[in-house]
GROMACS .gro file of N, CA and C in nm:
model
  528
    1MET      N    1   5.239 -11.347   7.337
    1MET     CA    2   5.230 -11.285   7.208
    1MET      C    3   5.089 -11.231   7.190
    2ALA      N    4   5.079 -11.105   7.150
    2ALA     CA    5   4.948 -11.042   7.131
    2ALA      C    6   4.893 -11.079   6.994
    3ARG      N    7   4.765 -11.099   6.988
    3ARG     CA    8   4.699 -11.131   6.861
    3ARG      C    9   4.660 -11.004   6.789
    4LYS      N   10   4.678 -11.003   6.656
    4LYS     CA   11   4.637 -10.889   6.577
    4LYS      C   12   4.486 -10.895   6.557
    5PRO      N   13   4.419 -10.781   6.554
    5PRO     CA   14   4.275 -10.782   6.528
    5PRO      C   15   4.248 -10.827   6.385
    6ARG      N   16   4.134 -10.892   6.364
    6ARG     CA   17   4.097 -10.940   6.231
    6ARG      C   18   4.057 -10.825   6.139
    7ASN      N   19   4.012 -10.716   6.195
    7ASN     CA   20   3.965 -10.602   6.117
    7ASN      C   21   4.085 -10.515   6.082
    8ARG      N   22   4.148 -10.539   5.968
    8ARG     CA   23   4.270 -10.469   5.931
    8ARG      C   24   4.243 -10.341   5.852
    9ARG      N   25   4.121 -10.318   5.810
    9ARG     CA   26   4.093 -10.200   5.729
    9ARG      C   27   4.071 -10.076   5.814
   10GLY      N   28   4.072 -10.089   5.942
   10GLY     CA   29   4.061  -9.974   6.029
   10GLY      C   30   3.919  -9.920   6.041
   11ALA      N   31   3.819 -10.003   6.018
   11ALA     CA   32   3.682  -9.954   6.025
   11ALA      C   33   3.637  -9.934   6.168
   12GLY      N   34   3.703  -9.996   6.265
   12GLY     CA   35   3.674  -9.971   6.405
   12GLY      C   36   3.560 -10.053   6.460
   13PRO      N   37   3.512 -10.016   6.578
   13PRO     CA   38   3.413 -10.095   6.648
   13PRO      C   39   3.276 -10.098   6.580
   14ALA      N   40   3.241  -9.997   6.504
   14ALA     CA   41   3.109  -9.996   6.442
   14ALA      C   42   3.095 -10.110   6.342
   15ARG      N   43   3.198 -10.139   6.266
   15ARG     CA   44   3.193 -10.247   6.167
   15ARG      C   45   3.190 -10.383   6.238
   16ALA      N   46   3.267 -10.397   6.344
   16ALA     CA   47   3.270 -10.523   6.418
   16ALA      C   48   3.135 -10.549   6.484
   17ALA      N   49   3.074 -10.444   6.539
   17ALA     CA   50   2.943 -10.459   6.603
   17ALA      C   51   2.837 -10.494   6.501
   18ALA      N   52   2.845 -10.437   6.381
   18ALA     CA   53   2.748 -10.466   6.276
   18ALA      C   54   2.760 -10.610   6.230
   19ALA      N   55   2.879 -10.667   6.239
   19ALA     CA   56   2.900 -10.805   6.198
   19ALA      C   57   2.866 -10.902   6.310
   20GLY      N   58   2.834 -10.852   6.427
   20GLY     CA   59   2.796 -10.938   6.539
   20GLY      C   60   2.914 -10.987   6.620
   21ARG      N   61   3.032 -10.930   6.603
   21ARG     CA   62   3.151 -10.969   6.678
   21ARG      C   63   3.183 -10.861   6.780
   22PRO      N   64   3.253 -10.899   6.885
   22PRO     CA   65   3.295 -10.796   6.979
   22PRO      C   66   3.405 -10.711   6.917
   23ALA      N   67   3.411 -10.587   6.955
   23ALA     CA   68   3.510 -10.495   6.900
   23ALA      C   69   3.648 -10.534   6.947
   24PRO      N   70   3.748 -10.528   6.858
   24PRO     CA   71   3.885 -10.557   6.900
   24PRO      C   72   3.934 -10.449   6.996
   25ALA      N   73   4.019 -10.489   7.087
   25ALA     CA   74   4.068 -10.397   7.189
   25ALA      C   75   4.151 -10.286   7.127
   26ALA      N   76   4.232 -10.317   7.026
   26ALA     CA   77   4.318 -10.217   6.964
   26ALA      C   78   4.236 -10.112   6.893
   27ALA      N   79   4.125 -10.149   6.832
   27ALA     CA   80   4.045 -10.053   6.757
   27ALA      C   81   3.967  -9.962   6.850
   28SER      N   82   3.924 -10.012   6.966
   28SER     CA   83   3.845  -9.927   7.056
   28SER      C   84   3.933  -9.836   7.139
   29ALA      N   85   4.063  -9.864   7.145
   29ALA     CA   86   4.152  -9.783   7.225
   29ALA      C   87   4.229  -9.683   7.140
   30SER      N   88   4.171  -9.637   7.035
   30SER     CA   89   4.236  -9.540   6.948
   30SER      C   90   4.258  -9.409   7.024
   31PRO      N   91   4.378  -9.354   7.021
   31PRO     CA   92   4.405  -9.235   7.101
   31PRO      C   93   4.323  -9.113   7.056
   32ALA      N   94   4.295  -9.099   6.932
   32ALA     CA   95   4.223  -8.980   6.884
   32ALA      C   96   4.076  -9.009   6.859
   33GLY      N   97   4.031  -9.127   6.888
   33GLY     CA   98   3.890  -9.161   6.869
   33GLY      C   99   3.864  -9.214   6.729
   34PRO      N  100   3.736  -9.237   6.696
   34PRO     CA  101   3.702  -9.298   6.568
   34PRO      C  102   3.730  -9.208   6.448
   35ALA      N  103   3.746  -9.078   6.466
   35ALA     CA  104   3.770  -8.989   6.353
   35ALA      C  105   3.909  -9.007   6.295
   36SER      N  106   4.001  -9.066   6.373
   36SER     CA  107   4.137  -9.080   6.323
   36SER      C  108   4.158  -9.212   6.249
   37ALA      N  109   4.052  -9.284   6.220
   37ALA     CA  110   4.066  -9.409   6.148
   37ALA      C  111   4.126  -9.383   6.011
   38SER      N  112   4.191  -9.482   5.956
   38SER     CA  113   4.262  -9.461   5.830
   38SER      C  114   4.173  -9.469   5.706
   39THR      N  115   4.044  -9.479   5.721
   39THR     CA  116   3.956  -9.484   5.605
   39THR      C  117   3.923  -9.343   5.560
   40ALA      N  118   3.907  -9.326   5.432
   40ALA     CA  119   3.871  -9.195   5.376
   40ALA      C  120   3.720  -9.176   5.382
   41GLN      N  121   3.680  -9.058   5.414
   41GLN     CA  122   3.538  -9.029   5.418
   41GLN      C  123   3.495  -8.979   5.281
   42LEU      N  124   3.381  -9.026   5.236
   42LEU     CA  125   3.328  -8.982   5.107
   42LEU      C  126   3.245  -8.858   5.126
   43THR      N  127   3.268  -8.760   5.040
   43THR     CA  128   3.189  -8.637   5.045
   43THR      C  129   3.141  -8.605   4.904
   44ALA      N  130   3.033  -8.534   4.896
   44ALA     CA  131   2.981  -8.491   4.765
   44ALA      C  132   3.074  -8.385   4.710
   45PRO      N  133   3.096  -8.385   4.578
   45PRO     CA  134   3.182  -8.282   4.521
   45PRO      C  135   3.118  -8.145   4.536
   46SER      N  136   3.203  -8.046   4.557
   46SER     CA  137   3.151  -7.910   4.572
   46SER      C  138   3.106  -7.857   4.437
   47ALA      N  139   3.032  -7.749   4.439
   47ALA     CA  140   2.981  -7.690   4.314
   47ALA      C  141   3.096  -7.643   4.226
   48ALA      N  142   3.208  -7.604   4.286
   48ALA     CA  143   3.322  -7.558   4.207
   48ALA      C  144   3.390  -7.674   4.134
   49ASP      N  145   3.379  -7.796   4.189
   49ASP     CA  146   3.443  -7.912   4.127
   49ASP      C  147   3.360  -7.971   4.015
   50GLN      N  148   3.231  -7.942   4.010
   50GLN     CA  149   3.145  -8.002   3.908
   50GLN      C  150   3.161  -7.929   3.776
   51LYS      N  151   3.167  -8.006   3.667
   51LYS     CA  152   3.177  -7.948   3.534
   51LYS      C  153   3.037  -7.912   3.484
   52PRO      N  154   3.028  -7.806   3.404
   52PRO     CA  155   2.897  -7.771   3.350
   52PRO      C  156   2.843  -7.883   3.262
   53ALA      N  157   2.711  -7.899   3.261
   53ALA     CA  158   2.648  -8.006   3.186
   53ALA      C  159   2.642  -7.976   3.037
   54TYR      N  160   2.646  -7.849   2.998
   54TYR     CA  161   2.638  -7.812   2.857
   54TYR      C  162   2.716  -7.683   2.834
   55PRO      N  163   2.757  -7.656   2.710
   55PRO     CA  164   2.831  -7.533   2.681
   55PRO      C  165   2.748  -7.410   2.711
   56GLY      N  166   2.808  -7.313   2.778
   56GLY     CA  167   2.741  -7.187   2.809
   56GLY      C  168   2.668  -7.186   2.942
   57GLN      N  169   2.663  -7.298   3.012
   57GLN     CA  170   2.590  -7.303   3.139
   57GLN      C  171   2.651  -7.209   3.242
   58ARG      N  172   2.783  -7.201   3.247
   58ARG     CA  173   2.846  -7.115   3.347
   58ARG      C  174   2.825  -6.967   3.320
   59PHE      N  175   2.779  -6.933   3.197
   59PHE     CA  176   2.747  -6.794   3.165
   59PHE      C  177   2.597  -6.767   3.177
   60GLY      N  178   2.521  -6.867   3.217
   60GLY     CA  179   2.378  -6.851   3.233
   60GLY      C  180   2.300  -6.860   3.102
   61LEU      N  181   2.361  -6.919   3.000
   61LEU     CA  182   2.294  -6.933   2.870
   61LEU      C  183   2.207  -7.059   2.871
   62PRO      N  184   2.099  -7.060   2.793
   62PRO     CA  185   2.015  -7.180   2.787
   62PRO      C  186   2.086  -7.295   2.715
   63GLU      N  187   2.037  -7.417   2.737
   63GLU     CA  188   2.098  -7.534   2.675
   63GLU      C  189   2.066  -7.541   2.526
   64ARG      N  190   1.943  -7.505   2.489
   64ARG     CA  191   1.899  -7.511   2.349
   64ARG      C  192   1.819  -7.386   2.315
   65GLY      N  193   1.808  -7.361   2.185
   65GLY     CA  194   1.723  -7.252   2.139
   65GLY      C  195   1.795  -7.119   2.134
   66PRO      N  196   1.719  -7.010   2.118
   66PRO     CA  197   1.780  -6.876   2.110
   66PRO      C  198   1.861  -6.843   2.234
   67GLY      N  199   1.980  -6.789   2.212
   67GLY     CA  200   2.068  -6.753   2.322
   67GLY      C  201   2.163  -6.862   2.364
   68SER      N  202   2.145  -6.984   2.313
   68SER     CA  203   2.236  -7.093   2.349
   68SER      C  204   2.362  -7.085   2.262
   69VAL      N  205   2.466  -7.153   2.304
   69VAL     CA  206   2.593  -7.151   2.232
   69VAL      C  207   2.576  -7.218   2.096
   70ALA      N  208   2.627  -7.154   1.993
   70ALA     CA  209   2.619  -7.207   1.857
   70ALA      C  210   2.711  -7.328   1.843
   71SER      N  211   2.666  -7.427   1.768
   71SER     CA  212   2.745  -7.548   1.749
   71SER      C  213   2.865  -7.520   1.659
   72MET      N  214   2.966  -7.604   1.670
   72MET     CA  215   3.087  -7.586   1.590
   72MET      C  216   3.060  -7.605   1.440
   73PRO      N  217   2.981  -7.704   1.396
   73PRO     CA  218   2.955  -7.714   1.252
   73PRO      C  219   2.887  -7.589   1.195
   74ARG      N  220   2.797  -7.530   1.271
   74ARG     CA  221   2.729  -7.409   1.225
   74ARG      C  222   2.828  -7.293   1.215
   75ARG      N  223   2.917  -7.283   1.309
   75ARG     CA  224   3.018  -7.176   1.307
   75ARG      C  225   3.114  -7.194   1.190
   76LEU      N  226   3.156  -7.319   1.165
   76LEU     CA  227   3.248  -7.343   1.053
   76LEU      C  228   3.181  -7.317   0.918
   77LEU      N  229   3.053  -7.351   0.907
   77LEU     CA  230   2.981  -7.324   0.783
   77LEU      C  231   2.967  -7.173   0.760
   78ALA      N  232   2.942  -7.098   0.865
   78ALA     CA  233   2.935  -6.952   0.853
   78ALA      C  234   3.071  -6.895   0.810
   79LEU      N  235   3.177  -6.950   0.864
   79LEU     CA  236   3.312  -6.907   0.825
   79LEU      C  237   3.337  -6.937   0.678
   80LEU      N  238   3.295  -7.054   0.632
   80LEU     CA  239   3.312  -7.091   0.491
   80LEU      C  240   3.233  -6.996   0.400
   81ILE      N  241   3.110  -6.964   0.438
   81ILE     CA  242   3.030  -6.871   0.359
   81ILE      C  243   3.098  -6.735   0.352
   82ASP      N  244   3.148  -6.686   0.464
   82ASP     CA  245   3.217  -6.557   0.465
   82ASP      C  246   3.342  -6.559   0.379
   83TRP      N  247   3.415  -6.670   0.383
   83TRP     CA  248   3.537  -6.680   0.303
   83TRP      C  249   3.504  -6.682   0.154
   84LEU      N  250   3.404  -6.760   0.116
   84LEU     CA  251   3.366  -6.765  -0.027
   84LEU      C  252   3.316  -6.629  -0.075
   85LEU      N  253   3.237  -6.561   0.005
   85LEU     CA  254   3.191  -6.427  -0.031
   85LEU      C  255   3.309  -6.331  -0.046
   86SER      N  256   3.406  -6.342   0.042
   86SER     CA  257   3.525  -6.258   0.033
   86SER      C  258   3.604  -6.287  -0.094
   87MET      N  259   3.610  -6.414  -0.132
   87MET     CA  260   3.678  -6.450  -0.257
   87MET      C  261   3.608  -6.387  -0.377
   88LEU      N  262   3.474  -6.393  -0.379
   88LEU     CA  263   3.398  -6.334  -0.489
   88LEU      C  264   3.418  -6.183  -0.496
   89ILE      N  265   3.412  -6.117  -0.382
   89ILE     CA  266   3.430  -5.972  -0.379
   89ILE      C  267   3.571  -5.934  -0.422
   90ALA      N  268   3.671  -6.006  -0.371
   90ALA     CA  269   3.810  -5.976  -0.407
   90ALA      C  270   3.832  -5.996  -0.557
   91TYR      N  271   3.776  -6.101  -0.612
   91TYR     CA  272   3.794  -6.124  -0.756
   91TYR      C  273   3.718  -6.021  -0.837
   92TRP      N  274   3.600  -5.981  -0.792
   92TRP     CA  275   3.520  -5.882  -0.863
   92TRP      C  276   3.589  -5.746  -0.862
   93LEU      N  277   3.650  -5.708  -0.747
   93LEU     CA  278   3.714  -5.578  -0.736
   93LEU      C  279   3.851  -5.573  -0.803
   94THR      N  280   3.929  -5.677  -0.791
   94THR     CA  281   4.070  -5.671  -0.835
   94THR      C  282   4.106  -5.771  -0.943
   95HIS      N  283   4.014  -5.857  -0.981
   95HIS     CA  284   4.039  -5.966  -1.077
   95HIS      C  285   4.155  -6.055  -1.031
   96SER      N  286   4.169  -6.066  -0.898
   96SER     CA  287   4.271  -6.150  -0.837
   96SER      C  288   4.217  -6.198  -0.703
   97GLN      N  289   4.250  -6.321  -0.668
   97GLN     CA  290   4.208  -6.373  -0.538
   97GLN      C  291   4.312  -6.345  -0.429
   98PHE      N  292   4.417  -6.276  -0.466
   98PHE     CA  293   4.523  -6.241  -0.373
   98PHE      C  294   4.469  -6.156  -0.258
   99TRP      N  295   4.369  -6.075  -0.283
   99TRP     CA  296   4.316  -5.983  -0.185
   99TRP      C  297   4.205  -6.043  -0.098
  100THR      N  298   4.180  -6.172  -0.110
  100THR     CA  299   4.072  -6.236  -0.034
  100THR      C  300   4.088  -6.217   0.116
  101ILE      N  301   4.207  -6.235   0.168
  101ILE     CA  302   4.229  -6.225   0.312
  101ILE      C  303   4.201  -6.084   0.363
  102ALA      N  304   4.236  -5.982   0.282
  102ALA     CA  305   4.209  -5.844   0.322
  102ALA      C  306   4.059  -5.815   0.322
  103VAL      N  307   3.989  -5.862   0.219
  103VAL     CA  308   3.844  -5.842   0.213
  103VAL      C  309   3.777  -5.916   0.329
  104PHE      N  310   3.822  -6.038   0.357
  104PHE     CA  311   3.767  -6.116   0.468
  104PHE      C  312   3.789  -6.042   0.600
  105ALA      N  313   3.908  -5.990   0.622
  105ALA     CA  314   3.939  -5.920   0.747
  105ALA      C  315   3.851  -5.797   0.765
  106VAL      N  316   3.834  -5.719   0.660
  106VAL     CA  317   3.751  -5.599   0.669
  106VAL      C  318   3.605  -5.637   0.695
  107GLU      N  319   3.555  -5.739   0.622
  107GLU     CA  320   3.416  -5.782   0.641
  107GLU      C  321   3.392  -5.827   0.785
  108VAL      N  322   3.477  -5.915   0.835
  108VAL     CA  323   3.458  -5.968   0.969
  108VAL      C  324   3.472  -5.858   1.074
  109TYR      N  325   3.570  -5.773   1.058
  109TYR     CA  326   3.592  -5.665   1.156
  109TYR      C  327   3.475  -5.568   1.162
  110VAL      N  328   3.437  -5.513   1.048
  110VAL     CA  329   3.333  -5.410   1.046
  110VAL      C  330   3.198  -5.468   1.088
  111LEU      N  331   3.160  -5.581   1.032
  111LEU     CA  332   3.028  -5.637   1.062
  111LEU      C  333   3.018  -5.688   1.206
  112THR      N  334   3.125  -5.747   1.257
  112THR     CA  335   3.123  -5.794   1.396
  112THR      C  336   3.118  -5.675   1.492
  113ALA      N  337   3.194  -5.570   1.464
  113ALA     CA  338   3.197  -5.453   1.552
  113ALA      C  339   3.064  -5.380   1.556
  114THR      N  340   2.996  -5.372   1.443
  114THR     CA  341   2.873  -5.293   1.437
  114THR      C  342   2.748  -5.372   1.474
  115SER      N  343   2.742  -5.500   1.434
  115SER     CA  344   2.617  -5.574   1.456
  115SER      C  345   2.635  -5.709   1.525
  116GLY      N  346   2.757  -5.763   1.527
  116GLY     CA  347   2.779  -5.897   1.583
  116GLY      C  348   2.755  -6.006   1.481
  117PHE      N  349   2.705  -5.969   1.364
  117PHE     CA  350   2.679  -6.063   1.256
  117PHE      C  351   2.780  -6.043   1.144
  118THR      N  352   2.815  -6.152   1.076
  118THR     CA  353   2.876  -6.144   0.945
  118THR      C  354   2.769  -6.198   0.850
  119VAL      N  355   2.795  -6.197   0.722
  119VAL     CA  356   2.695  -6.247   0.627
  119VAL      C  357   2.666  -6.395   0.655
  120GLY      N  358   2.771  -6.474   0.672
  120GLY     CA  359   2.753  -6.617   0.700
  120GLY      C  360   2.679  -6.642   0.830
  121LYS      N  361   2.712  -6.565   0.933
  121LYS     CA  362   2.644  -6.583   1.062
  121LYS      C  363   2.497  -6.543   1.051
  122ARG      N  364   2.469  -6.438   0.977
  122ARG     CA  365   2.330  -6.395   0.960
  122ARG      C  366   2.249  -6.503   0.888
  123LEU      N  367   2.308  -6.563   0.784
  123LEU     CA  368   2.237  -6.668   0.710
  123LEU      C  369   2.211  -6.791   0.795
  124LEU      N  370   2.300  -6.821   0.889
  124LEU     CA  371   2.287  -6.942   0.971
  124LEU      C  372   2.225  -6.915   1.108
  125GLY      N  373   2.188  -6.790   1.135
  125GLY     CA  374   2.118  -6.760   1.258
  125GLY      C  375   2.204  -6.764   1.383
  126ILE      N  376   2.329  -6.718   1.372
  126ILE     CA  377   2.417  -6.710   1.489
  126ILE      C  378   2.475  -6.570   1.498
  127ARG      N  379   2.523  -6.533   1.616
  127ARG     CA  380   2.570  -6.397   1.639
  127ARG      C  381   2.681  -6.396   1.743
  128THR      N  382   2.775  -6.304   1.730
  128THR     CA  383   2.880  -6.284   1.829
  128THR      C  384   2.833  -6.177   1.927
  129VAL      N  385   2.840  -6.208   2.056
  129VAL     CA  386   2.799  -6.113   2.160
  129VAL      C  387   2.906  -6.109   2.269
  130ARG      N  388   2.908  -5.999   2.343
  130ARG     CA  389   2.997  -5.988   2.459
  130ARG      C  390   2.939  -6.069   2.574
  131ILE      N  391   3.023  -6.124   2.657
  131ILE     CA  392   2.978  -6.205   2.770
  131ILE      C  393   2.895  -6.119   2.866
  132GLY      N  394   2.936  -5.999   2.892
  132GLY     CA  395   2.863  -5.913   2.985
  132GLY      C  396   2.743  -5.844   2.922
  133GLY      N  397   2.716  -5.869   2.796
  133GLY     CA  398   2.607  -5.803   2.726
  133GLY      C  399   2.658  -5.684   2.646
  134GLY      N  400   2.577  -5.636   2.557
  134GLY     CA  401   2.614  -5.520   2.477
  134GLY      C  402   2.685  -5.559   2.349
  135PRO      N  403   2.711  -5.460   2.265
  135PRO     CA  404   2.778  -5.487   2.137
  135PRO      C  405   2.925  -5.523   2.157
  136VAL      N  406   2.982  -5.583   2.055
  136VAL     CA  407   3.123  -5.622   2.063
  136VAL      C  408   3.212  -5.499   2.064
  137GLY      N  409   3.182  -5.401   1.979
  137GLY     CA  410   3.260  -5.278   1.975
  137GLY      C  411   3.381  -5.290   1.884
  138PHE      N  412   3.435  -5.175   1.847
  138PHE     CA  413   3.545  -5.172   1.748
  138PHE      C  414   3.676  -5.226   1.804
  139TRP      N  415   3.709  -5.196   1.930
  139TRP     CA  416   3.836  -5.245   1.986
  139TRP      C  417   3.836  -5.397   1.998
  140TRP      N  418   3.730  -5.454   2.059
  140TRP     CA  419   3.728  -5.598   2.080
  140TRP      C  420   3.708  -5.674   1.948
  141ALA      N  421   3.640  -5.613   1.853
  141ALA     CA  422   3.627  -5.676   1.721
  141ALA      C  423   3.764  -5.680   1.651
  142LEU      N  424   3.845  -5.577   1.673
  142LEU     CA  425   3.980  -5.576   1.615
  142LEU      C  426   4.065  -5.687   1.677
  143VAL      N  427   4.060  -5.701   1.809
  143VAL     CA  428   4.135  -5.808   1.878
  143VAL      C  429   4.089  -5.944   1.827
  144ARG      N  430   3.958  -5.962   1.822
  144ARG     CA  431   3.900  -6.090   1.780
  144ARG      C  432   3.937  -6.123   1.635
  145THR      N  433   3.929  -6.026   1.546
  145THR     CA  434   3.961  -6.049   1.405
  145THR      C  435   4.109  -6.078   1.384
  146ALA      N  436   4.195  -6.005   1.453
  146ALA     CA  437   4.339  -6.029   1.440
  146ALA      C  438   4.376  -6.171   1.481
  147ILE      N  439   4.318  -6.219   1.590
  147ILE     CA  440   4.348  -6.356   1.634
  147ILE      C  441   4.282  -6.457   1.541
  148LEU      N  442   4.162  -6.427   1.493
  148LEU     CA  443   4.092  -6.516   1.400
  148LEU      C  444   4.174  -6.539   1.273
  149LEU      N  445   4.242  -6.436   1.225
  149LEU     CA  446   4.320  -6.447   1.101
  149LEU      C  447   4.441  -6.536   1.115
  150THR      N  448   4.483  -6.568   1.235
  150THR     CA  449   4.597  -6.658   1.254
  150THR      C  450   4.559  -6.804   1.239
  151VAL      N  451   4.432  -6.835   1.221
  151VAL     CA  452   4.373  -6.965   1.190
  151VAL      C  453   4.374  -7.065   1.305
  152VAL      N  454   4.485  -7.094   1.368
  152VAL     CA  455   4.492  -7.200   1.467
  152VAL      C  456   4.417  -7.167   1.598
  153PRO      N  457   4.432  -7.048   1.657
  153PRO     CA  458   4.363  -7.022   1.785
  153PRO      C  459   4.212  -7.042   1.783
  154PRO      N  460   4.141  -7.011   1.675
  154PRO     CA  461   3.997  -7.040   1.678
  154PRO      C  462   3.964  -7.189   1.689
  155LEU      N  463   4.057  -7.273   1.651
  155LEU     CA  464   4.033  -7.417   1.659
  155LEU      C  465   4.055  -7.472   1.800
  156LEU      N  466   4.123  -7.397   1.885
  156LEU     CA  467   4.149  -7.439   2.023
  156LEU      C  468   4.036  -7.387   2.111
  157THR      N  469   3.935  -7.470   2.134
  157THR     CA  470   3.817  -7.427   2.207
  157THR      C  471   3.815  -7.481   2.349
  158ASP      N  472   3.741  -7.412   2.433
  158ASP     CA  473   3.721  -7.459   2.570
  158ASP      C  474   3.587  -7.532   2.580
  159ARG      N  475   3.543  -7.563   2.701
  159ARG     CA  476   3.420  -7.640   2.718
  159ARG      C  477   3.295  -7.562   2.677
  160ASP      N  478   3.308  -7.431   2.657
  160ASP     CA  479   3.196  -7.350   2.612
  160ASP      C  480   3.204  -7.321   2.462
  161LEU      N  481   3.289  -7.394   2.390
  161LEU     CA  482   3.311  -7.380   2.247
  161LEU      C  483   3.360  -7.240   2.210
  162ARG      N  484   3.436  -7.180   2.298
  162ARG     CA  485   3.495  -7.049   2.273
  162ARG      C  486   3.639  -7.069   2.232
  163GLY      N  487   3.675  -7.020   2.112
  163GLY     CA  488   3.813  -7.025   2.067
  163GLY      C  489   3.896  -6.921   2.141
  164LEU      N  490   4.027  -6.924   2.118
  164LEU     CA  491   4.114  -6.827   2.183
  164LEU      C  492   4.076  -6.684   2.145
  165HIS      N  493   4.028  -6.664   2.021
  165HIS     CA  494   3.987  -6.530   1.980
  165HIS      C  495   3.864  -6.482   2.058
  166ASP      N  496   3.775  -6.574   2.092
  166ASP     CA  497   3.659  -6.538   2.173
  166ASP      C  498   3.698  -6.511   2.318
  167ARG      N  499   3.788  -6.590   2.372
  167ARG     CA  500   3.831  -6.570   2.510
  167ARG      C  501   3.908  -6.439   2.525
  168ALA      N  502   3.992  -6.407   2.425
  168ALA     CA  503   4.070  -6.283   2.432
  168ALA      C  504   3.981  -6.160   2.424
  169SER      N  505   3.872  -6.168   2.350
  169SER     CA  506   3.783  -6.053   2.335
  169SER      C  507   3.659  -6.061   2.425
  170ASP      N  508   3.652  -6.163   2.510
  170ASP     CA  509   3.542  -6.183   2.602
  170ASP      C  510   3.407  -6.188   2.531
  171THR      N  511   3.404  -6.268   2.423
  171THR     CA  512   3.282  -6.285   2.344
  171THR      C  513   3.244  -6.432   2.338
  172ILE      N  514   3.123  -6.457   2.288
  172ILE     CA  515   3.075  -6.592   2.267
  172ILE      C  516   2.978  -6.588   2.149
  173VAL      N  517   2.974  -6.695   2.070
  173VAL     CA  518   2.885  -6.703   1.955
  173VAL      C  519   2.761  -6.780   1.995
  174VAL      N  520   2.645  -6.717   1.981
  174VAL     CA  521   2.518  -6.776   2.025
  174VAL      C  522   2.420  -6.783   1.909
  175GLN      N  523   2.318  -6.866   1.927
  175GLN     CA  524   2.210  -6.875   1.829
  175GLN      C  525   2.117  -6.756   1.847
  176VAL      N  526   2.058  -6.715   1.737
  176VAL     CA  527   1.965  -6.601   1.742
  176VAL      C  528   1.825  -6.653   1.758
   0.00000   0.00000   0.00000
């Protein structure tokens, strides 16, 4: 009856030699050599597998300061300021708050397309910019505003704090 080797993990002769024991015959007679051992080799994760350390890193944006991704509380506060301003304008023009959504849509569309700022964003020091640089433009501002008005997609953000409206228009909100 043949005896089984004590080294059952498949580490082979190197482990047995390090422990001061002779190598088992079965482990040294491996048909494919030591590379076919059943142990997994550890490797460093590739650059593609590593997650960015901070929002905007994969776009080359700084971690803090001007040009970095704007925080979510700052963005929500800017949205609240824009909404309240739209309510005031709608009530002043029509004596009804029914038109608030229309005033909000026009404000966000025109100001984002021309400058990247809305009133709320300007007050809080944040701006909407295209990922590749340059102004947002009228077409992409229309796409962004239409999706923004549906309310839920802006709340679904990725690791760079970009809502669905930002991803669809290839924009990002940064600090000024």
